[in-house]
Amino acid sequence: MKFYSFVFCLFLGNLVFAQQSEDLIPKDAVTVFSINNISLLQKISMDDLVRYEFMEEVQQELFDGSTSGKTLKDSGIDFNQKLNVFYGRGDAYEVSGFTFGIKNKEELFQVFDDFEKIESTYPNVEFYSSYFNNLIIRGNSALLIRVEPTMEKVDEVTDSIWYARGNEDPWTMYDYEEEMESDSAYQEILEEEIFEEMEEEDKPVSSYDFPDADEDPNQKNYYELRDSVQVQMQMGFLKTLCDELLVKKISLADFDPRFAKQLTHASEGIFYLDNSRNLEKAKGLWYFQTMFPSLYDDLKNLYSENILLGDLVLKENSVEFLMEAHYGEELGSIYEKMNDSKFDKNILKYIHNDNTAYFTYNIDLREAYEQAYKIIMPILTDERNAQMSANVLTIELLNEFLNKDALFGTYKGSLFGTFNGIKKIKTKKIIFTYDEEFNYIEEETEAEEDMPIFTLGFTTDRGDIPEKVLKHLSRLTSRFENKGNYWVYENAILESAPLYMINKNGLFIFTNDQDLAINHANGYGKEALSKKDSKKSKKSGFVYGMIDWAQTIERFPRDFFNAEQNSIIDAMRGKTGTMELTSSKTTAEKTNFKLVYNFEGIYDNSGKYLLDLLNSVYVISK
Amino acid sequence: MKTFAYFSLIFVLFGFTSCIEIIDDITIKNDGSGTLKYSINLSSNKVKINSILALDSLEGKKVPTIAEIEAEIISFKNKLNAKTGISQVVIDYNFTDFIFKIQLDFASVTALQTAIKEVIQEVSKEKNIPDLEHNWLSWDGTKIVRSIPDITTSRVKELKTEDIELLKTGNYTSISRFERMVEKFDNPSATLSKNKLAVMIRTNPYSLSQNSNILQNTIYLSPIKN
């Protein structure tokens, strides 16, 4: 009985006290990529990993050349813990770094040999520092972090102190125009003469003089003051972050239960991106923040709960990226309406079964517009501001006067695209012809050149509207011509090749594929996408994409790449498969995406396959 | 003139490896003065050139805009025009078919060679271009000797088989015209015009790169009738 109690206590103790690397991710992290080492190493052994050529460079970089012969295995890192890379930007500072487990501290400091121990004010926590980088060790986990105040904040505080001390504007101390206009050569000679005549001790250390605060040499100039402010702010922000993380024990996993849940996944890697916090920190929105504060708050609410969670799964013959895009109720309602669209089967007729890559995108813009109008207009109307009121009025009038049936009937929102590799296309070239006296004249003849073949089409209920535009254009220039089943726009692509437009079957299609325009204006018929592949596209949510890497690589135009790029492409031949993107049905809460990279050939596992591919590219490009 | 060939070949080898047509056409009067016409026809590569011009940079180097290329052409023309013994420089170019033509009058073949060498030296970033030491034209009033510097063979060896195949599809035409009849010439690949006032050699950039002597020719003229 005593034995069972002991085991129970040990297990409980491990649960309560064992610190893991993920517990050291600060809550300021907005983006995190976490690699589950345990899971990954089951697929790729450390011995296999260190044998790759590209690892030599990683190890040299890591060990700084000071410990030759060492490998990643000797770095002291505990590969049974997760490795978490993070980044975040707050109002006042940016954080970046990674957390990892420690197996052997002595070995670890052979890697981090330029870090010096500094006094720690936190119990059971060690602090090391190297320039702006800080290494924080708690138990058997470490956090390597860099905290940098944003330059806007640094400037704001510096300016405040600078002016409070009675100084003048530091940026108008020089008359730059006058300086530019003066004879610079003469100026240089004069400065050199003055420098030569100066007593040795009076000579400035640097030839560049900073603006002084005043005549008192003990007073800092503007730049010195800014440096001091930056360092002080850096220390202050680091302390705030450490207090929160090490004293209050609030990590990202404690702050956001969605991240904590994601960490429990047994996949090889997880991804976390909090878009709602990204919006808060978006630099471009400062104008909104300043001019329309309540509108900005409403926008923030609209973007609340907007988060992207992902998993990386390595399977025997595939690599899978599973992503969940979450959003708040209001934004979700717009996406839900937009993505709830009936699949247009007509587009499948125009995708050839032998195509290299294609995508279908199926949305209802009209529904999305109506829902967005319902959600966003009240937000805009609430803003008590003359400029915003004028904008609201304009939008409301447009909403009333515009023929939405015609607009959204012409472009409904659904479209498709294909890449059909490289084909020879007809162009014109000039040749010189000679007479018997060797005089020559220019003659235009037909030529052929390689060109990537693309098709892009969108569904339309109002094919008559683009037809009106084309008819008008054909009256303006002879380069537009109606050929019956299709329109042609001569020399539209790179001033050399024609662009074909097909306006049939509720679709408006742009293509440079002459064969499609001339012979298949009503679709490919039996040569169209197979039923099996069509079903995949129809079954997917609003988006579906497929790339056949083997064919794409084979059909890459060699002429468009240099010798080195072609060598890399050659290396990828034979290591290729298919990539497929599917999406779930969009609900008001989320949309799921799945990106699957299937490969063929004999490999131990997908991790090994990826590393082989990476290594091939590294060896060739080295 | 052959320096133009040199630069054009580099253009062919490392810029546009597929079909290109070059005509170098020189007329020499009895007094040693004459006219040079040089044409580069890239119309077979319109798609590729346009796709390159649409880029900001290629292989880490900035791709010039059409305006920048035009400015360079005008600068080249002005530099040539300013040289002693060179006059009537006309450069005709079109960026639809990518055909570039230059025509100029020269007082003597020496003046022509000196002017071209000086301009190339001015526009080149290299200080000493060994190939410019080579004289590709000599004229003594009765015969003209034409040759080309041996500069391309080693570079061609670095090219891939498919690129070498593309070089074979290009054309290089060299025409020499005179005011009096040609008596004989020593290059068996050359042909004589019906009126016997011009000699032409045609080859492709690949053959030229493999054997720079392929265009070498000494053309003997009939004596001047008093």
PDB file of C-alpha atoms in Angstrom, chain B residues 2-226:
ATOM      1  CA  LYS B   2      33.725  42.882 -84.735  1.00  0.00           C
ATOM      2  CA  THR B   3      33.562  44.276 -81.237  1.00  0.00           C
ATOM      3  CA  PHE B   4      29.866  44.642 -81.859  1.00  0.00           C
ATOM      4  CA  ALA B   5      29.928  40.985 -82.726  1.00  0.00           C
ATOM      5  CA  TYR B   6      31.760  40.292 -79.496  1.00  0.00           C
ATOM      6  CA  PHE B   7      29.173  42.085 -77.392  1.00  0.00           C
ATOM      7  CA  SER B   8      26.311  40.633 -79.339  1.00  0.00           C
ATOM      8  CA  LEU B   9      27.652  37.171 -78.752  1.00  0.00           C
ATOM      9  CA  ILE B  10      27.804  37.743 -75.037  1.00  0.00           C
ATOM     10  CA  PHE B  11      24.252  39.022 -75.340  1.00  0.00           C
ATOM     11  CA  VAL B  12      23.305  35.836 -77.135  1.00  0.00           C
ATOM     12  CA  LEU B  13      25.137  33.480 -74.840  1.00  0.00           C
ATOM     13  CA  PHE B  14      24.090  34.841 -71.508  1.00  0.00           C
ATOM     14  CA  GLY B  15      21.003  36.889 -72.156  1.00  0.00           C
ATOM     15  CA  PHE B  16      18.816  35.238 -74.694  1.00  0.00           C
ATOM     16  CA  THR B  17      20.053  31.815 -75.514  1.00  0.00           C
ATOM     17  CA  SER B  18      17.548  31.145 -78.213  1.00  0.00           C
ATOM     18  CA  CYS B  19      17.245  32.428 -81.772  1.00  0.00           C
ATOM     19  CA  ILE B  20      18.898  35.757 -82.572  1.00  0.00           C
ATOM     20  CA  GLU B  21      19.832  37.316 -85.896  1.00  0.00           C
ATOM     21  CA  ILE B  22      22.807  39.632 -86.349  1.00  0.00           C
ATOM     22  CA  ILE B  23      23.854  41.381 -89.556  1.00  0.00           C
ATOM     23  CA  ASP B  24      27.108  43.232 -89.803  1.00  0.00           C
ATOM     24  CA  ASP B  25      27.252  45.074 -93.099  1.00  0.00           C
ATOM     25  CA  ILE B  26      30.248  47.225 -94.013  1.00  0.00           C
ATOM     26  CA  THR B  27      30.724  49.243 -97.180  1.00  0.00           C
ATOM     27  CA  ILE B  28      34.252  50.406 -97.982  1.00  0.00           C
ATOM     28  CA  LYS B  29      34.823  53.011-100.663  1.00  0.00           C
ATOM     29  CA  ASN B  30      37.967  53.206-102.742  1.00  0.00           C
ATOM     30  CA  ASP B  31      39.347  55.996-100.536  1.00  0.00           C
ATOM     31  CA  GLY B  32      39.024  53.843 -97.409  1.00  0.00           C
ATOM     32  CA  SER B  33      36.026  55.695 -96.009  1.00  0.00           C
ATOM     33  CA  GLY B  34      32.697  53.943 -95.750  1.00  0.00           C
ATOM     34  CA  THR B  35      29.513  53.025 -93.943  1.00  0.00           C
ATOM     35  CA  LEU B  36      28.825  50.467 -91.219  1.00  0.00           C
ATOM     36  CA  LYS B  37      25.384  49.015 -90.665  1.00  0.00           C
ATOM     37  CA  TYR B  38      24.848  46.692 -87.729  1.00  0.00           C
ATOM     38  CA  SER B  39      21.493  45.057 -86.960  1.00  0.00           C
ATOM     39  CA  ILE B  40      20.397  42.855 -84.060  1.00  0.00           C
ATOM     40  CA  ASN B  41      17.066  41.117 -84.468  1.00  0.00           C
ATOM     41  CA  LEU B  42      15.547  39.623 -81.308  1.00  0.00           C
ATOM     42  CA  SER B  43      11.971  39.383 -82.594  1.00  0.00           C
ATOM     43  CA  SER B  44      11.967  35.597 -82.126  1.00  0.00           C
ATOM     44  CA  ASN B  45      12.371  36.162 -78.388  1.00  0.00           C
ATOM     45  CA  LYS B  46       9.629  38.726 -77.893  1.00  0.00           C
ATOM     46  CA  VAL B  47       7.806  36.750 -75.200  1.00  0.00           C
ATOM     47  CA  LYS B  48      10.934  36.065 -73.232  1.00  0.00           C
ATOM     48  CA  ILE B  49      12.280  39.601 -73.486  1.00  0.00           C
ATOM     49  CA  ASN B  50       8.928  41.086 -72.502  1.00  0.00           C
ATOM     50  CA  SER B  51       8.680  38.707 -69.569  1.00  0.00           C
ATOM     51  CA  ILE B  52      12.171  39.724 -68.439  1.00  0.00           C
ATOM     52  CA  LEU B  53      11.394  43.423 -68.875  1.00  0.00           C
ATOM     53  CA  ALA B  54       8.335  42.918 -66.684  1.00  0.00           C
ATOM     54  CA  LEU B  55      10.623  41.904 -63.802  1.00  0.00           C
ATOM     55  CA  ASP B  56      12.335  44.245 -61.366  1.00  0.00           C
ATOM     56  CA  SER B  57      15.435  42.100 -61.159  1.00  0.00           C
ATOM     57  CA  LEU B  58      16.845  38.904 -62.572  1.00  0.00           C
ATOM     58  CA  GLU B  59      19.508  36.773 -60.916  1.00  0.00           C
ATOM     59  CA  GLY B  60      20.101  39.548 -58.421  1.00  0.00           C
ATOM     60  CA  LYS B  61      20.645  42.204 -61.069  1.00  0.00           C
ATOM     61  CA  LYS B  62      18.288  45.068 -61.769  1.00  0.00           C
ATOM     62  CA  VAL B  63      16.384  44.723 -65.041  1.00  0.00           C
ATOM     63  CA  PRO B  64      16.538  48.066 -66.883  1.00  0.00           C
ATOM     64  CA  THR B  65      13.343  49.732 -67.995  1.00  0.00           C
ATOM     65  CA  ILE B  66      12.742  50.533 -71.654  1.00  0.00           C
ATOM     66  CA  ALA B  67      13.337  54.217 -70.853  1.00  0.00           C
ATOM     67  CA  GLU B  68      16.716  53.343 -69.327  1.00  0.00           C
ATOM     68  CA  ILE B  69      17.674  51.235 -72.344  1.00  0.00           C
ATOM     69  CA  GLU B  70      16.670  54.114 -74.642  1.00  0.00           C
ATOM     70  CA  ALA B  71      18.777  56.504 -72.590  1.00  0.00           C
ATOM     71  CA  GLU B  72      21.777  54.158 -72.885  1.00  0.00           C
ATOM     72  CA  ILE B  73      21.284  53.884 -76.646  1.00  0.00           C
ATOM     73  CA  ILE B  74      21.142  57.670 -77.029  1.00  0.00           C
ATOM     74  CA  SER B  75      24.234  58.052 -74.857  1.00  0.00           C
ATOM     75  CA  PHE B  76      26.056  55.441 -76.964  1.00  0.00           C
ATOM     76  CA  LYS B  77      25.054  57.252 -80.129  1.00  0.00           C
ATOM     77  CA  ASN B  78      26.228  60.633 -78.796  1.00  0.00           C
ATOM     78  CA  LYS B  79      29.557  59.174 -77.729  1.00  0.00           C
ATOM     79  CA  LEU B  80      30.106  57.640 -81.161  1.00  0.00           C
ATOM     80  CA  ASN B  81      29.109  60.851 -82.933  1.00  0.00           C
ATOM     81  CA  ALA B  82      31.707  62.781 -80.971  1.00  0.00           C
ATOM     82  CA  LYS B  83      34.588  60.582 -82.128  1.00  0.00           C
ATOM     83  CA  THR B  84      37.054  61.758 -84.754  1.00  0.00           C
ATOM     84  CA  GLY B  85      36.346  60.374 -88.201  1.00  0.00           C
ATOM     85  CA  ILE B  86      32.798  59.245 -87.340  1.00  0.00           C
ATOM     86  CA  SER B  87      29.695  60.985 -88.669  1.00  0.00           C
ATOM     87  CA  GLN B  88      26.019  60.500 -89.476  1.00  0.00           C
ATOM     88  CA  VAL B  89      25.397  58.094 -86.583  1.00  0.00           C
ATOM     89  CA  VAL B  90      21.816  56.863 -86.721  1.00  0.00           C
ATOM     90  CA  ILE B  91      20.366  54.357 -84.278  1.00  0.00           C
ATOM     91  CA  ASP B  92      16.985  52.900 -85.067  1.00  0.00           C
ATOM     92  CA  TYR B  93      15.244  50.722 -82.509  1.00  0.00           C
ATOM     93  CA  ASN B  94      11.818  49.324 -81.884  1.00  0.00           C
ATOM     94  CA  PHE B  95      10.660  47.747 -78.675  1.00  0.00           C
ATOM     95  CA  THR B  96       7.734  45.957 -80.284  1.00  0.00           C
ATOM     96  CA  ASP B  97       9.800  43.500 -82.303  1.00  0.00           C
ATOM     97  CA  PHE B  98      13.081  44.205 -80.509  1.00  0.00           C
ATOM     98  CA  ILE B  99      15.112  45.098 -83.583  1.00  0.00           C
ATOM     99  CA  PHE B 100      18.089  47.412 -83.080  1.00  0.00           C
ATOM    100  CA  LYS B 101      19.991  48.975 -85.988  1.00  0.00           C
ATOM    101  CA  ILE B 102      22.991  51.226 -86.014  1.00  0.00           C
ATOM    102  CA  GLN B 103      24.399  53.008 -89.063  1.00  0.00           C
ATOM    103  CA  LEU B 104      27.396  55.328 -89.235  1.00  0.00           C
ATOM    104  CA  ASP B 105      29.846  56.763 -91.710  1.00  0.00           C
ATOM    105  CA  PHE B 106      33.569  56.550 -91.098  1.00  0.00           C
ATOM    106  CA  ALA B 107      36.562  58.360 -92.630  1.00  0.00           C
ATOM    107  CA  SER B 108      38.805  55.293 -92.467  1.00  0.00           C
ATOM    108  CA  VAL B 109      38.741  51.803 -90.981  1.00  0.00           C
ATOM    109  CA  THR B 110      41.339  52.949 -88.440  1.00  0.00           C
ATOM    110  CA  ALA B 111      39.052  55.779 -87.323  1.00  0.00           C
ATOM    111  CA  LEU B 112      36.176  53.297 -87.073  1.00  0.00           C
ATOM    112  CA  GLN B 113      38.102  50.830 -84.933  1.00  0.00           C
ATOM    113  CA  THR B 114      39.535  53.528 -82.684  1.00  0.00           C
ATOM    114  CA  ALA B 115      36.122  55.110 -82.144  1.00  0.00           C
ATOM    115  CA  ILE B 116      34.437  51.807 -81.289  1.00  0.00           C
ATOM    116  CA  LYS B 117      37.233  50.790 -78.931  1.00  0.00           C
ATOM    117  CA  GLU B 118      37.122  54.147 -77.158  1.00  0.00           C
ATOM    118  CA  VAL B 119      33.347  54.094 -76.732  1.00  0.00           C
ATOM    119  CA  ILE B 120      33.357  50.532 -75.448  1.00  0.00           C
ATOM    120  CA  GLN B 121      36.098  51.434 -73.000  1.00  0.00           C
ATOM    121  CA  GLU B 122      34.045  54.448 -71.862  1.00  0.00           C
ATOM    122  CA  VAL B 123      30.861  52.486 -71.262  1.00  0.00           C
ATOM    123  CA  SER B 124      32.561  49.410 -69.839  1.00  0.00           C
ATOM    124  CA  LYS B 125      33.194  49.068 -66.119  1.00  0.00           C
ATOM    125  CA  GLU B 126      36.324  47.045 -66.885  1.00  0.00           C
ATOM    126  CA  LYS B 127      39.436  49.194 -67.149  1.00  0.00           C
ATOM    127  CA  ASN B 128      41.472  46.976 -69.431  1.00  0.00           C
ATOM    128  CA  ILE B 129      39.657  44.862 -71.978  1.00  0.00           C
ATOM    129  CA  PRO B 130      42.300  42.651 -73.629  1.00  0.00           C
ATOM    130  CA  ASP B 131      40.063  41.910 -76.617  1.00  0.00           C
ATOM    131  CA  LEU B 132      40.096  45.588 -77.542  1.00  0.00           C
ATOM    132  CA  GLU B 133      43.781  45.297 -78.386  1.00  0.00           C
ATOM    133  CA  HIS B 134      42.789  43.185 -81.356  1.00  0.00           C
ATOM    134  CA  ASN B 135      42.374  44.907 -84.743  1.00  0.00           C
ATOM    135  CA  TRP B 136      39.610  43.208 -86.660  1.00  0.00           C
ATOM    136  CA  LEU B 137      39.855  45.223 -89.868  1.00  0.00           C
ATOM    137  CA  SER B 138      42.776  46.212 -92.016  1.00  0.00           C
ATOM    138  CA  TRP B 139      42.606  47.931 -95.378  1.00  0.00           C
ATOM    139  CA  ASP B 140      45.460  48.821 -97.724  1.00  0.00           C
ATOM    140  CA  GLY B 141      43.459  50.036-100.715  1.00  0.00           C
ATOM    141  CA  THR B 142      43.592  46.705-102.547  1.00  0.00           C
ATOM    142  CA  LYS B 143      42.472  44.188 -99.971  1.00  0.00           C
ATOM    143  CA  ILE B 144      40.590  44.002 -96.698  1.00  0.00           C
ATOM    144  CA  VAL B 145      41.399  41.553 -93.908  1.00  0.00           C
ATOM    145  CA  ARG B 146      38.602  40.745 -91.482  1.00  0.00           C
ATOM    146  CA  SER B 147      38.864  38.695 -88.290  1.00  0.00           C
ATOM    147  CA  ILE B 148      37.212  38.235 -84.878  1.00  0.00           C
ATOM    148  CA  PRO B 149      38.705  37.905 -81.361  1.00  0.00           C
ATOM    149  CA  ASP B 150      38.749  34.426 -79.831  1.00  0.00           C
ATOM    150  CA  ILE B 151      36.637  35.062 -76.760  1.00  0.00           C
ATOM    151  CA  THR B 152      33.631  32.846 -76.658  1.00  0.00           C
ATOM    152  CA  THR B 153      34.746  29.234 -76.943  1.00  0.00           C
ATOM    153  CA  SER B 154      35.480  28.720 -73.262  1.00  0.00           C
ATOM    154  CA  ARG B 155      32.199  30.343 -72.160  1.00  0.00           C
ATOM    155  CA  VAL B 156      30.162  28.150 -74.480  1.00  0.00           C
ATOM    156  CA  LYS B 157      31.651  25.053 -72.851  1.00  0.00           C
ATOM    157  CA  GLU B 158      29.926  26.103 -69.621  1.00  0.00           C
ATOM    158  CA  LEU B 159      26.510  26.031 -71.287  1.00  0.00           C
ATOM    159  CA  LYS B 160      24.097  23.120 -71.113  1.00  0.00           C
ATOM    160  CA  THR B 161      23.409  20.944 -74.143  1.00  0.00           C
ATOM    161  CA  GLU B 162      19.922  22.368 -74.688  1.00  0.00           C
ATOM    162  CA  ASP B 163      21.233  25.937 -74.557  1.00  0.00           C
ATOM    163  CA  ILE B 164      23.946  25.054 -77.063  1.00  0.00           C
ATOM    164  CA  GLU B 165      21.267  23.620 -79.349  1.00  0.00           C
ATOM    165  CA  LEU B 166      19.429  26.951 -79.168  1.00  0.00           C
ATOM    166  CA  LEU B 167      22.588  28.814 -80.178  1.00  0.00           C
ATOM    167  CA  LYS B 168      22.601  26.804 -83.368  1.00  0.00           C
ATOM    168  CA  THR B 169      19.235  28.259 -84.356  1.00  0.00           C
ATOM    169  CA  GLY B 170      20.592  31.834 -84.556  1.00  0.00           C
ATOM    170  CA  ASN B 171      22.120  33.595 -87.568  1.00  0.00           C
ATOM    171  CA  TYR B 172      25.192  35.712 -87.974  1.00  0.00           C
ATOM    172  CA  THR B 173      25.614  37.414 -91.347  1.00  0.00           C
ATOM    173  CA  SER B 174      28.703  39.358 -92.303  1.00  0.00           C
ATOM    174  CA  ILE B 175      28.597  41.417 -95.507  1.00  0.00           C
ATOM    175  CA  SER B 176      31.464  43.404 -97.037  1.00  0.00           C
ATOM    176  CA  ARG B 177      30.615  45.786 -99.916  1.00  0.00           C
ATOM    177  CA  PHE B 178      32.929  47.681-102.224  1.00  0.00           C
ATOM    178  CA  GLU B 179      32.868  50.271-105.007  1.00  0.00           C
ATOM    179  CA  ARG B 180      34.823  48.002-107.311  1.00  0.00           C
ATOM    180  CA  MET B 181      34.646  44.350-108.087  1.00  0.00           C
ATOM    181  CA  VAL B 182      36.017  41.614-105.882  1.00  0.00           C
ATOM    182  CA  GLU B 183      38.762  39.626-107.501  1.00  0.00           C
ATOM    183  CA  LYS B 184      39.034  36.803-104.999  1.00  0.00           C
ATOM    184  CA  PHE B 185      38.660  35.916-101.319  1.00  0.00           C
ATOM    185  CA  ASP B 186      40.194  33.167 -99.230  1.00  0.00           C
ATOM    186  CA  ASN B 187      37.309  31.987 -97.007  1.00  0.00           C
ATOM    187  CA  PRO B 188      35.579  29.056 -98.761  1.00  0.00           C
ATOM    188  CA  SER B 189      32.331  29.655 -96.789  1.00  0.00           C
ATOM    189  CA  ALA B 190      31.939  33.122 -98.299  1.00  0.00           C
ATOM    190  CA  THR B 191      29.743  33.845-101.315  1.00  0.00           C
ATOM    191  CA  LEU B 192      30.042  36.560-103.910  1.00  0.00           C
ATOM    192  CA  SER B 193      27.091  38.696-104.988  1.00  0.00           C
ATOM    193  CA  LYS B 194      25.872  38.586-108.553  1.00  0.00           C
ATOM    194  CA  ASN B 195      27.302  42.034-109.326  1.00  0.00           C
ATOM    195  CA  LYS B 196      30.604  40.957-107.697  1.00  0.00           C
ATOM    196  CA  LEU B 197      30.600  44.030-105.481  1.00  0.00           C
ATOM    197  CA  ALA B 198      29.805  42.251-102.186  1.00  0.00           C
ATOM    198  CA  VAL B 199      30.925  39.205-100.202  1.00  0.00           C
ATOM    199  CA  MET B 200      28.753  37.516 -97.607  1.00  0.00           C
ATOM    200  CA  ILE B 201      29.433  34.876 -94.942  1.00  0.00           C
ATOM    201  CA  ARG B 202      26.588  33.363 -92.947  1.00  0.00           C
ATOM    202  CA  THR B 203      26.987  31.263 -89.835  1.00  0.00           C
ATOM    203  CA  ASN B 204      25.292  30.721 -86.496  1.00  0.00           C
ATOM    204  CA  PRO B 205      26.358  31.977 -83.062  1.00  0.00           C
ATOM    205  CA  TYR B 206      27.297  28.458 -81.992  1.00  0.00           C
ATOM    206  CA  SER B 207      29.690  27.841 -84.902  1.00  0.00           C
ATOM    207  CA  LEU B 208      31.154  31.281 -84.391  1.00  0.00           C
ATOM    208  CA  SER B 209      31.730  30.556 -80.721  1.00  0.00           C
ATOM    209  CA  GLN B 210      33.436  27.274 -81.562  1.00  0.00           C
ATOM    210  CA  ASN B 211      35.657  28.709 -84.267  1.00  0.00           C
ATOM    211  CA  SER B 212      36.316  32.415 -84.226  1.00  0.00           C
ATOM    212  CA  ASN B 213      38.219  32.080 -87.517  1.00  0.00           C
ATOM    213  CA  ILE B 214      35.024  31.142 -89.296  1.00  0.00           C
ATOM    214  CA  LEU B 215      34.464  34.773 -90.310  1.00  0.00           C
ATOM    215  CA  GLN B 216      38.109  35.462 -91.040  1.00  0.00           C
ATOM    216  CA  ASN B 217      38.466  36.505 -94.637  1.00  0.00           C
ATOM    217  CA  THR B 218      40.844  38.369 -96.869  1.00  0.00           C
ATOM    218  CA  ILE B 219      39.072  39.944 -99.802  1.00  0.00           C
ATOM    219  CA  TYR B 220      41.155  41.093-102.806  1.00  0.00           C
ATOM    220  CA  LEU B 221      39.722  43.786-105.057  1.00  0.00           C
ATOM    221  CA  SER B 222      40.310  44.437-108.717  1.00  0.00           C
ATOM    222  CA  PRO B 223      42.669  47.324-109.498  1.00  0.00           C
ATOM    223  CA  ILE B 224      41.195  50.822-109.742  1.00  0.00           C
ATOM    224  CA  LYS B 225      40.614  51.753-113.365  1.00  0.00           C
ATOM    225  CA  ASN B 226      41.983  55.141-114.270  1.00  0.00           C
TER     226      ASN B 226
END
